[in-house]
């Protein structure tokens, strides 16, 4: 497995002078995702929890609905100049009867660490309809519980503490318990990893969980939550206009600027208890 952090020499310059020292950087490597031996997507990610990432990605693209939809996931090919496996190619074999993803031009993905929908050619390819109904989620959370969640998430960001360069996502219960936290250079990858964990754990759909992200709430993150049947998405930073529109369209609760003892509630008032 690739390294999560990489040590590099750095020249530190400040008002008091300068010095040279080693610095820890968040690792970023490509992961090629194959389905049934056919290349589907390449994403830039932090190595680790790659099988979860693949499950979450395929869930959010409407390919998977349960853990039984996957027969096996394994690393293959991908060697460095010394013949060692880079663990940067993952092949997912779908269970019998599960339809493979459309690999036409509109599904020929390339995603950077900041974009989870890059490479899709048309709006219809970007906007997917969930097989679950997030609007039916009865999940509720008290505002004073929710305001504690960013600090709890931050406490579990172990790699961020040493690099300062990773996003985080977590699934939490109505009483504020974080059931899983994942970090990645890509915010969409971090979400895919927690959704993949939930899928493998048999917890999809997840109407009983909320999704918390350490950065902003983009359209793609709302869509990923919707595809998992999650009714509430909370973000430390701002949502986009399309994120709010999609959340409202799906009957979801969208919260942004969750900082200190305050937050902005954009849609879905009924799930936030004040």
PDB file of N, CA and C in Angstrom, residues 78-159:
ATOM      1  N   UNK A  78      -0.077  -2.578 -12.400  1.00  0.00           N
ATOM      2  CA  UNK A  78       0.485  -1.393 -11.760  1.00  0.00           C
ATOM      3  C   UNK A  78       1.758  -1.653 -10.991  1.00  0.00           C
ATOM      4  N   UNK A  79       2.916  -1.654 -11.693  1.00  0.00           N
ATOM      5  CA  UNK A  79       4.196  -1.849 -11.020  1.00  0.00           C
ATOM      6  C   UNK A  79       5.082  -0.636 -11.248  1.00  0.00           C
ATOM      7  N   UNK A  80       6.001  -0.399 -10.293  1.00  0.00           N
ATOM      8  CA  UNK A  80       6.933   0.718 -10.444  1.00  0.00           C
ATOM      9  C   UNK A  80       8.156   0.266 -11.233  1.00  0.00           C
ATOM     10  N   UNK A  81       9.186   1.141 -11.310  1.00  0.00           N
ATOM     11  CA  UNK A  81      10.368   0.832 -12.126  1.00  0.00           C
ATOM     12  C   UNK A  81      11.211  -0.291 -11.539  1.00  0.00           C
ATOM     13  N   UNK A  82      10.883  -0.727 -10.328  1.00  0.00           N
ATOM     14  CA  UNK A  82      11.591  -1.840  -9.718  1.00  0.00           C
ATOM     15  C   UNK A  82      10.733  -3.111  -9.676  1.00  0.00           C
ATOM     16  N   UNK A  83       9.589  -3.054 -10.360  1.00  0.00           N
ATOM     17  CA  UNK A  83       8.747  -4.229 -10.444  1.00  0.00           C
ATOM     18  C   UNK A  83       7.846  -4.451  -9.254  1.00  0.00           C
ATOM     19  N   UNK A  84       7.766  -3.498  -8.334  1.00  0.00           N
ATOM     20  CA  UNK A  84       6.916  -3.643  -7.160  1.00  0.00           C
ATOM     21  C   UNK A  84       5.513  -3.134  -7.454  1.00  0.00           C
ATOM     22  N   UNK A  85       4.513  -3.798  -6.881  1.00  0.00           N
ATOM     23  CA  UNK A  85       3.127  -3.381  -7.081  1.00  0.00           C
ATOM     24  C   UNK A  85       2.913  -2.004  -6.467  1.00  0.00           C
ATOM     25  N   UNK A  86       2.349  -1.100  -7.247  1.00  0.00           N
ATOM     26  CA  UNK A  86       2.085   0.252  -6.744  1.00  0.00           C
ATOM     27  C   UNK A  86       0.764   0.333  -5.989  1.00  0.00           C
ATOM     28  N   UNK A  87      -0.058  -0.700  -6.096  1.00  0.00           N
ATOM     29  CA  UNK A  87      -1.394  -0.691  -5.497  1.00  0.00           C
ATOM     30  C   UNK A  87      -2.191   0.521  -5.961  1.00  0.00           C
ATOM     31  N   UNK A  88      -2.024   0.849  -7.228  1.00  0.00           N
ATOM     32  CA  UNK A  88      -2.731   1.989  -7.809  1.00  0.00           C
ATOM     33  C   UNK A  88      -3.727   1.571  -8.889  1.00  0.00           C
ATOM     34  N   UNK A  89      -3.976   0.264  -9.015  1.00  0.00           N
ATOM     35  CA  UNK A  89      -4.985  -0.238  -9.951  1.00  0.00           C
ATOM     36  C   UNK A  89      -5.866  -1.222  -9.196  1.00  0.00           C
ATOM     37  N   UNK A  90      -7.157  -0.936  -9.166  1.00  0.00           N
ATOM     38  CA  UNK A  90      -8.100  -1.779  -8.427  1.00  0.00           C
ATOM     39  C   UNK A  90      -9.203  -2.234  -9.371  1.00  0.00           C
ATOM     40  N   UNK A  91      -9.438  -3.545  -9.395  1.00  0.00           N
ATOM     41  CA  UNK A  91     -10.465  -4.109 -10.266  1.00  0.00           C
ATOM     42  C   UNK A  91     -11.614  -4.653  -9.419  1.00  0.00           C
ATOM     43  N   UNK A  92     -12.834  -4.237  -9.738  1.00  0.00           N
ATOM     44  CA  UNK A  92     -14.032  -4.689  -9.035  1.00  0.00           C
ATOM     45  C   UNK A  92     -14.824  -5.606  -9.952  1.00  0.00           C
ATOM     46  N   UNK A  93     -15.067  -6.823  -9.479  1.00  0.00           N
ATOM     47  CA  UNK A  93     -15.912  -7.766 -10.214  1.00  0.00           C
ATOM     48  C   UNK A  93     -17.315  -7.716  -9.621  1.00  0.00           C
ATOM     49  N   UNK A  94     -18.298  -7.394 -10.453  1.00  0.00           N
ATOM     50  CA  UNK A  94     -19.676  -7.293  -9.990  1.00  0.00           C
ATOM     51  C   UNK A  94     -20.295  -8.673  -9.858  1.00  0.00           C
ATOM     52  N   UNK A  95     -21.250  -8.791  -8.953  1.00  0.00           N
ATOM     53  CA  UNK A  95     -21.961 -10.046  -8.766  1.00  0.00           C
ATOM     54  C   UNK A  95     -22.814 -10.338  -9.999  1.00  0.00           C
ATOM     55  N   UNK A  96     -23.148 -11.587 -10.167  1.00  0.00           N
ATOM     56  CA  UNK A  96     -23.963 -11.993 -11.311  1.00  0.00           C
ATOM     57  C   UNK A  96     -25.305 -11.262 -11.292  1.00  0.00           C
ATOM     58  N   UNK A  97     -25.659 -10.717 -12.440  1.00  0.00           N
ATOM     59  CA  UNK A  97     -26.927 -10.017 -12.570  1.00  0.00           C
ATOM     60  C   UNK A  97     -26.855  -8.527 -12.325  1.00  0.00           C
ATOM     61  N   UNK A  98     -25.705  -8.020 -11.830  1.00  0.00           N
ATOM     62  CA  UNK A  98     -25.549  -6.578 -11.594  1.00  0.00           C
ATOM     63  C   UNK A  98     -25.071  -5.922 -12.882  1.00  0.00           C
ATOM     64  N   UNK A  99     -25.812  -4.934 -13.349  1.00  0.00           N
ATOM     65  CA  UNK A  99     -25.473  -4.279 -14.615  1.00  0.00           C
ATOM     66  C   UNK A  99     -24.194  -3.467 -14.481  1.00  0.00           C
ATOM     67  N   UNK A 100     -23.270  -3.596 -15.417  1.00  0.00           N
ATOM     68  CA  UNK A 100     -22.043  -2.800 -15.371  1.00  0.00           C
ATOM     69  C   UNK A 100     -22.341  -1.347 -15.694  1.00  0.00           C
ATOM     70  N   UNK A 101     -21.449  -0.438 -15.317  1.00  0.00           N
ATOM     71  CA  UNK A 101     -21.660   0.983 -15.620  1.00  0.00           C
ATOM     72  C   UNK A 101     -21.533   1.242 -17.109  1.00  0.00           C
ATOM     73  N   UNK A 102     -22.215   2.272 -17.544  1.00  0.00           N
ATOM     74  CA  UNK A 102     -22.106   2.702 -18.932  1.00  0.00           C
ATOM     75  C   UNK A 102     -20.722   3.293 -19.129  1.00  0.00           C
ATOM     76  N   UNK A 103     -19.983   2.771 -20.082  1.00  0.00           N
ATOM     77  CA  UNK A 103     -18.620   3.268 -20.317  1.00  0.00           C
ATOM     78  C   UNK A 103     -18.528   4.085 -21.598  1.00  0.00           C
ATOM     79  N   UNK A 104     -19.647   4.675 -22.012  1.00  0.00           N
ATOM     80  CA  UNK A 104     -19.625   5.571 -23.159  1.00  0.00           C
ATOM     81  C   UNK A 104     -18.906   6.857 -22.815  1.00  0.00           C
ATOM     82  N   UNK A 105     -18.880   7.787 -23.730  1.00  0.00           N
ATOM     83  CA  UNK A 105     -18.118   9.019 -23.533  1.00  0.00           C
ATOM     84  C   UNK A 105     -18.591   9.789 -22.311  1.00  0.00           C
ATOM     85  N   UNK A 106     -19.915   9.747 -22.040  1.00  0.00           N
ATOM     86  CA  UNK A 106     -20.424  10.489 -20.903  1.00  0.00           C
ATOM     87  C   UNK A 106     -20.058   9.840 -19.577  1.00  0.00           C
ATOM     88  N   UNK A 107     -19.501   8.607 -19.610  1.00  0.00           N
ATOM     89  CA  UNK A 107     -19.099   7.926 -18.390  1.00  0.00           C
ATOM     90  C   UNK A 107     -17.597   7.616 -18.398  1.00  0.00           C
ATOM     91  N   UNK A 108     -16.846   8.350 -19.201  1.00  0.00           N
ATOM     92  CA  UNK A 108     -15.406   8.122 -19.273  1.00  0.00           C
ATOM     93  C   UNK A 108     -14.730   9.075 -18.306  1.00  0.00           C
ATOM     94  N   UNK A 109     -14.605   8.649 -17.053  1.00  0.00           N
ATOM     95  CA  UNK A 109     -14.239   9.547 -15.968  1.00  0.00           C
ATOM     96  C   UNK A 109     -12.747   9.818 -15.880  1.00  0.00           C
ATOM     97  N   UNK A 110     -12.399  11.043 -15.615  1.00  0.00           N
ATOM     98  CA  UNK A 110     -11.099  11.368 -15.034  1.00  0.00           C
ATOM     99  C   UNK A 110     -11.385  12.379 -13.944  1.00  0.00           C
ATOM    100  N   UNK A 111     -10.982  12.128 -12.735  1.00  0.00           N
ATOM    101  CA  UNK A 111     -11.276  13.043 -11.647  1.00  0.00           C
ATOM    102  C   UNK A 111      -9.994  13.489 -10.977  1.00  0.00           C
ATOM    103  N   UNK A 112      -9.912  14.762 -10.674  1.00  0.00           N
ATOM    104  CA  UNK A 112      -8.784  15.280  -9.923  1.00  0.00           C
ATOM    105  C   UNK A 112      -9.100  15.154  -8.439  1.00  0.00           C
ATOM    106  N   UNK A 113      -8.169  15.593  -7.601  1.00  0.00           N
ATOM    107  CA  UNK A 113      -8.412  15.513  -6.163  1.00  0.00           C
ATOM    108  C   UNK A 113      -9.409  16.563  -5.700  1.00  0.00           C
ATOM    109  N   UNK A 114      -9.816  17.464  -6.580  1.00  0.00           N
ATOM    110  CA  UNK A 114     -10.773  18.495  -6.175  1.00  0.00           C
ATOM    111  C   UNK A 114     -12.107  18.380  -6.899  1.00  0.00           C
ATOM    112  N   UNK A 115     -12.220  17.432  -7.818  1.00  0.00           N
ATOM    113  CA  UNK A 115     -13.456  17.340  -8.599  1.00  0.00           C
ATOM    114  C   UNK A 115     -13.861  15.891  -8.776  1.00  0.00           C
ATOM    115  N   UNK A 116     -15.075  15.564  -8.360  1.00  0.00           N
ATOM    116  CA  UNK A 116     -15.547  14.199  -8.477  1.00  0.00           C
ATOM    117  C   UNK A 116     -16.448  13.959  -9.668  1.00  0.00           C
ATOM    118  N   UNK A 117     -16.710  14.987 -10.479  1.00  0.00           N
ATOM    119  CA  UNK A 117     -17.578  14.799 -11.639  1.00  0.00           C
ATOM    120  C   UNK A 117     -16.884  15.226 -12.927  1.00  0.00           C
ATOM    121  N   UNK A 118     -15.580  15.487 -12.871  1.00  0.00           N
ATOM    122  CA  UNK A 118     -14.839  15.867 -14.067  1.00  0.00           C
ATOM    123  C   UNK A 118     -14.920  14.764 -15.113  1.00  0.00           C
ATOM    124  N   UNK A 119     -14.959  15.156 -16.371  1.00  0.00           N
ATOM    125  CA  UNK A 119     -14.945  14.172 -17.436  1.00  0.00           C
ATOM    126  C   UNK A 119     -16.319  13.740 -17.898  1.00  0.00           C
ATOM    127  N   UNK A 120     -17.363  14.172 -17.218  1.00  0.00           N
ATOM    128  CA  UNK A 120     -18.709  13.823 -17.664  1.00  0.00           C
ATOM    129  C   UNK A 120     -19.172  14.889 -18.659  1.00  0.00           C
ATOM    130  N   UNK A 121     -19.657  14.426 -19.795  1.00  0.00           N
ATOM    131  CA  UNK A 121     -19.840  15.323 -20.917  1.00  0.00           C
ATOM    132  C   UNK A 121     -21.142  16.106 -20.903  1.00  0.00           C
ATOM    133  N   UNK A 122     -22.146  15.664 -20.158  1.00  0.00           N
ATOM    134  CA  UNK A 122     -23.445  16.323 -20.219  1.00  0.00           C
ATOM    135  C   UNK A 122     -24.079  16.374 -18.847  1.00  0.00           C
ATOM    136  N   UNK A 123     -25.027  17.288 -18.668  1.00  0.00           N
ATOM    137  CA  UNK A 123     -25.707  17.438 -17.390  1.00  0.00           C
ATOM    138  C   UNK A 123     -26.402  16.142 -16.984  1.00  0.00           C
ATOM    139  N   UNK A 124     -26.973  15.442 -17.955  1.00  0.00           N
ATOM    140  CA  UNK A 124     -27.648  14.183 -17.648  1.00  0.00           C
ATOM    141  C   UNK A 124     -26.684  13.150 -17.074  1.00  0.00           C
ATOM    142  N   UNK A 125     -25.403  13.258 -17.439  1.00  0.00           N
ATOM    143  CA  UNK A 125     -24.404  12.326 -16.929  1.00  0.00           C
ATOM    144  C   UNK A 125     -23.967  12.696 -15.523  1.00  0.00           C
ATOM    145  N   UNK A 126     -24.183  13.945 -15.144  1.00  0.00           N
ATOM    146  CA  UNK A 126     -23.774  14.419 -13.831  1.00  0.00           C
ATOM    147  C   UNK A 126     -24.879  14.205 -12.807  1.00  0.00           C
ATOM    148  N   UNK A 127     -26.106  14.485 -13.201  1.00  0.00           N
ATOM    149  CA  UNK A 127     -27.230  14.436 -12.281  1.00  0.00           C
ATOM    150  C   UNK A 127     -27.862  13.048 -12.303  1.00  0.00           C
ATOM    151  N   UNK A 128     -27.703  12.330 -11.223  1.00  0.00           N
ATOM    152  CA  UNK A 128     -28.211  10.967 -11.127  1.00  0.00           C
ATOM    153  C   UNK A 128     -29.396  10.894 -10.176  1.00  0.00           C
ATOM    154  N   UNK A 129     -30.212   9.886 -10.361  1.00  0.00           N
ATOM    155  CA  UNK A 129     -31.368   9.684  -9.492  1.00  0.00           C
ATOM    156  C   UNK A 129     -31.102   8.507  -8.573  1.00  0.00           C
ATOM    157  N   UNK A 130     -31.289   8.724  -7.269  1.00  0.00           N
ATOM    158  CA  UNK A 130     -30.998   7.698  -6.286  1.00  0.00           C
ATOM    159  C   UNK A 130     -32.042   6.594  -6.301  1.00  0.00           C
ATOM    160  N   UNK A 131     -31.596   5.357  -6.082  1.00  0.00           N
ATOM    161  CA  UNK A 131     -32.535   4.239  -5.926  1.00  0.00           C
ATOM    162  C   UNK A 131     -33.169   4.265  -4.541  1.00  0.00           C
ATOM    163  N   UNK A 132     -32.602   5.104  -3.645  1.00  0.00           N
ATOM    164  CA  UNK A 132     -33.146   5.291  -2.311  1.00  0.00           C
ATOM    165  C   UNK A 132     -33.791   6.684  -2.245  1.00  0.00           C
ATOM    166  N   UNK A 133     -34.511   6.947  -1.176  1.00  0.00           N
ATOM    167  CA  UNK A 133     -35.205   8.228  -1.068  1.00  0.00           C
ATOM    168  C   UNK A 133     -34.722   8.979   0.167  1.00  0.00           C
ATOM    169  N   UNK A 134     -33.746   9.877   0.018  1.00  0.00           N
ATOM    170  CA  UNK A 134     -33.240  10.608   1.185  1.00  0.00           C
ATOM    171  C   UNK A 134     -34.290  11.474   1.847  1.00  0.00           C
ATOM    172  N   UNK A 135     -35.299  11.897   1.080  1.00  0.00           N
ATOM    173  CA  UNK A 135     -36.353  12.730   1.650  1.00  0.00           C
ATOM    174  C   UNK A 135     -37.188  12.008   2.681  1.00  0.00           C
ATOM    175  N   UNK A 136     -37.169  10.674   2.663  1.00  0.00           N
ATOM    176  CA  UNK A 136     -37.945   9.896   3.624  1.00  0.00           C
ATOM    177  C   UNK A 136     -37.185   9.645   4.920  1.00  0.00           C
ATOM    178  N   UNK A 137     -35.941  10.079   4.987  1.00  0.00           N
ATOM    179  CA  UNK A 137     -35.141   9.886   6.200  1.00  0.00           C
ATOM    180  C   UNK A 137     -35.762  10.628   7.376  1.00  0.00           C
ATOM    181  N   UNK A 138     -35.920   9.914   8.503  1.00  0.00           N
ATOM    182  CA  UNK A 138     -36.467  10.504   9.721  1.00  0.00           C
ATOM    183  C   UNK A 138     -35.353  10.951  10.678  1.00  0.00           C
ATOM    184  N   UNK A 139     -34.139  11.007  10.180  1.00  0.00           N
ATOM    185  CA  UNK A 139     -32.996  11.410  10.999  1.00  0.00           C
ATOM    186  C   UNK A 139     -33.193  12.831  11.531  1.00  0.00           C
ATOM    187  N   UNK A 140     -32.956  13.013  12.826  1.00  0.00           N
ATOM    188  CA  UNK A 140     -32.976  14.346  13.432  1.00  0.00           C
ATOM    189  C   UNK A 140     -31.770  14.493  14.349  1.00  0.00           C
ATOM    190  N   UNK A 141     -31.342  15.715  14.566  1.00  0.00           N
ATOM    191  CA  UNK A 141     -30.219  15.979  15.461  1.00  0.00           C
ATOM    192  C   UNK A 141     -30.443  17.328  16.129  1.00  0.00           C
ATOM    193  N   UNK A 142     -30.072  17.426  17.386  1.00  0.00           N
ATOM    194  CA  UNK A 142     -30.191  18.685  18.104  1.00  0.00           C
ATOM    195  C   UNK A 142     -29.052  19.614  17.716  1.00  0.00           C
ATOM    196  N   UNK A 143     -29.345  20.892  17.683  1.00  0.00           N
ATOM    197  CA  UNK A 143     -28.343  21.870  17.253  1.00  0.00           C
ATOM    198  C   UNK A 143     -27.120  21.873  18.162  1.00  0.00           C
ATOM    199  N   UNK A 144     -27.317  21.683  19.469  1.00  0.00           N
ATOM    200  CA  UNK A 144     -26.171  21.703  20.366  1.00  0.00           C
ATOM    201  C   UNK A 144     -25.289  20.457  20.204  1.00  0.00           C
ATOM    202  N   UNK A 145     -25.878  19.368  19.719  1.00  0.00           N
ATOM    203  CA  UNK A 145     -25.081  18.181  19.391  1.00  0.00           C
ATOM    204  C   UNK A 145     -24.300  18.426  18.103  1.00  0.00           C
ATOM    205  N   UNK A 146     -24.958  19.025  17.132  1.00  0.00           N
ATOM    206  CA  UNK A 146     -24.325  19.251  15.833  1.00  0.00           C
ATOM    207  C   UNK A 146     -23.133  20.207  15.930  1.00  0.00           C
ATOM    208  N   UNK A 147     -23.240  21.215  16.800  1.00  0.00           N
ATOM    209  CA  UNK A 147     -22.138  22.172  16.915  1.00  0.00           C
ATOM    210  C   UNK A 147     -20.868  21.548  17.482  1.00  0.00           C
ATOM    211  N   UNK A 148     -20.993  20.395  18.134  1.00  0.00           N
ATOM    212  CA  UNK A 148     -19.822  19.700  18.674  1.00  0.00           C
ATOM    213  C   UNK A 148     -19.131  18.821  17.632  1.00  0.00           C
ATOM    214  N   UNK A 149     -19.816  18.547  16.527  1.00  0.00           N
ATOM    215  CA  UNK A 149     -19.322  17.570  15.575  1.00  0.00           C
ATOM    216  C   UNK A 149     -18.037  17.974  14.854  1.00  0.00           C
ATOM    217  N   UNK A 150     -17.843  19.239  14.428  1.00  0.00           N
ATOM    218  CA  UNK A 150     -16.582  19.578  13.764  1.00  0.00           C
ATOM    219  C   UNK A 150     -15.359  19.312  14.635  1.00  0.00           C
ATOM    220  N   UNK A 151     -15.432  19.617  15.927  1.00  0.00           N
ATOM    221  CA  UNK A 151     -14.304  19.343  16.817  1.00  0.00           C
ATOM    222  C   UNK A 151     -14.066  17.845  16.959  1.00  0.00           C
ATOM    223  N   UNK A 152     -15.131  17.069  17.020  1.00  0.00           N
ATOM    224  CA  UNK A 152     -14.984  15.618  17.121  1.00  0.00           C
ATOM    225  C   UNK A 152     -14.370  15.050  15.840  1.00  0.00           C
ATOM    226  N   UNK A 153     -14.780  15.608  14.714  1.00  0.00           N
ATOM    227  CA  UNK A 153     -14.199  15.178  13.448  1.00  0.00           C
ATOM    228  C   UNK A 153     -12.719  15.528  13.394  1.00  0.00           C
ATOM    229  N   UNK A 154     -12.401  16.737  13.807  1.00  0.00           N
ATOM    230  CA  UNK A 154     -11.008  17.199  13.787  1.00  0.00           C
ATOM    231  C   UNK A 154     -10.124  16.340  14.673  1.00  0.00           C
ATOM    232  N   UNK A 155     -10.628  15.893  15.803  1.00  0.00           N
ATOM    233  CA  UNK A 155      -9.852  15.054  16.711  1.00  0.00           C
ATOM    234  C   UNK A 155      -9.453  13.733  16.074  1.00  0.00           C
ATOM    235  N   UNK A 156     -10.232  13.274  15.094  1.00  0.00           N
ATOM    236  CA  UNK A 156      -9.936  11.994  14.448  1.00  0.00           C
ATOM    237  C   UNK A 156      -9.185  12.148  13.136  1.00  0.00           C
ATOM    238  N   UNK A 157      -8.825  13.378  12.783  1.00  0.00           N
ATOM    239  CA  UNK A 157      -8.056  13.621  11.563  1.00  0.00           C
ATOM    240  C   UNK A 157      -6.563  13.489  11.876  1.00  0.00           C
ATOM    241  N   UNK A 158      -6.101  12.272  11.987  1.00  0.00           N
ATOM    242  CA  UNK A 158      -4.724  12.024  12.405  1.00  0.00           C
ATOM    243  C   UNK A 158      -3.703  12.507  11.376  1.00  0.00           C
ATOM    244  N   UNK A 159      -3.960  12.261  10.100  1.00  0.00           N
ATOM    245  CA  UNK A 159      -3.010  12.652   9.068  1.00  0.00           C
ATOM    246  C   UNK A 159      -3.030  14.156   8.866  1.00  0.00           C
TER     247      UNK A 159
END
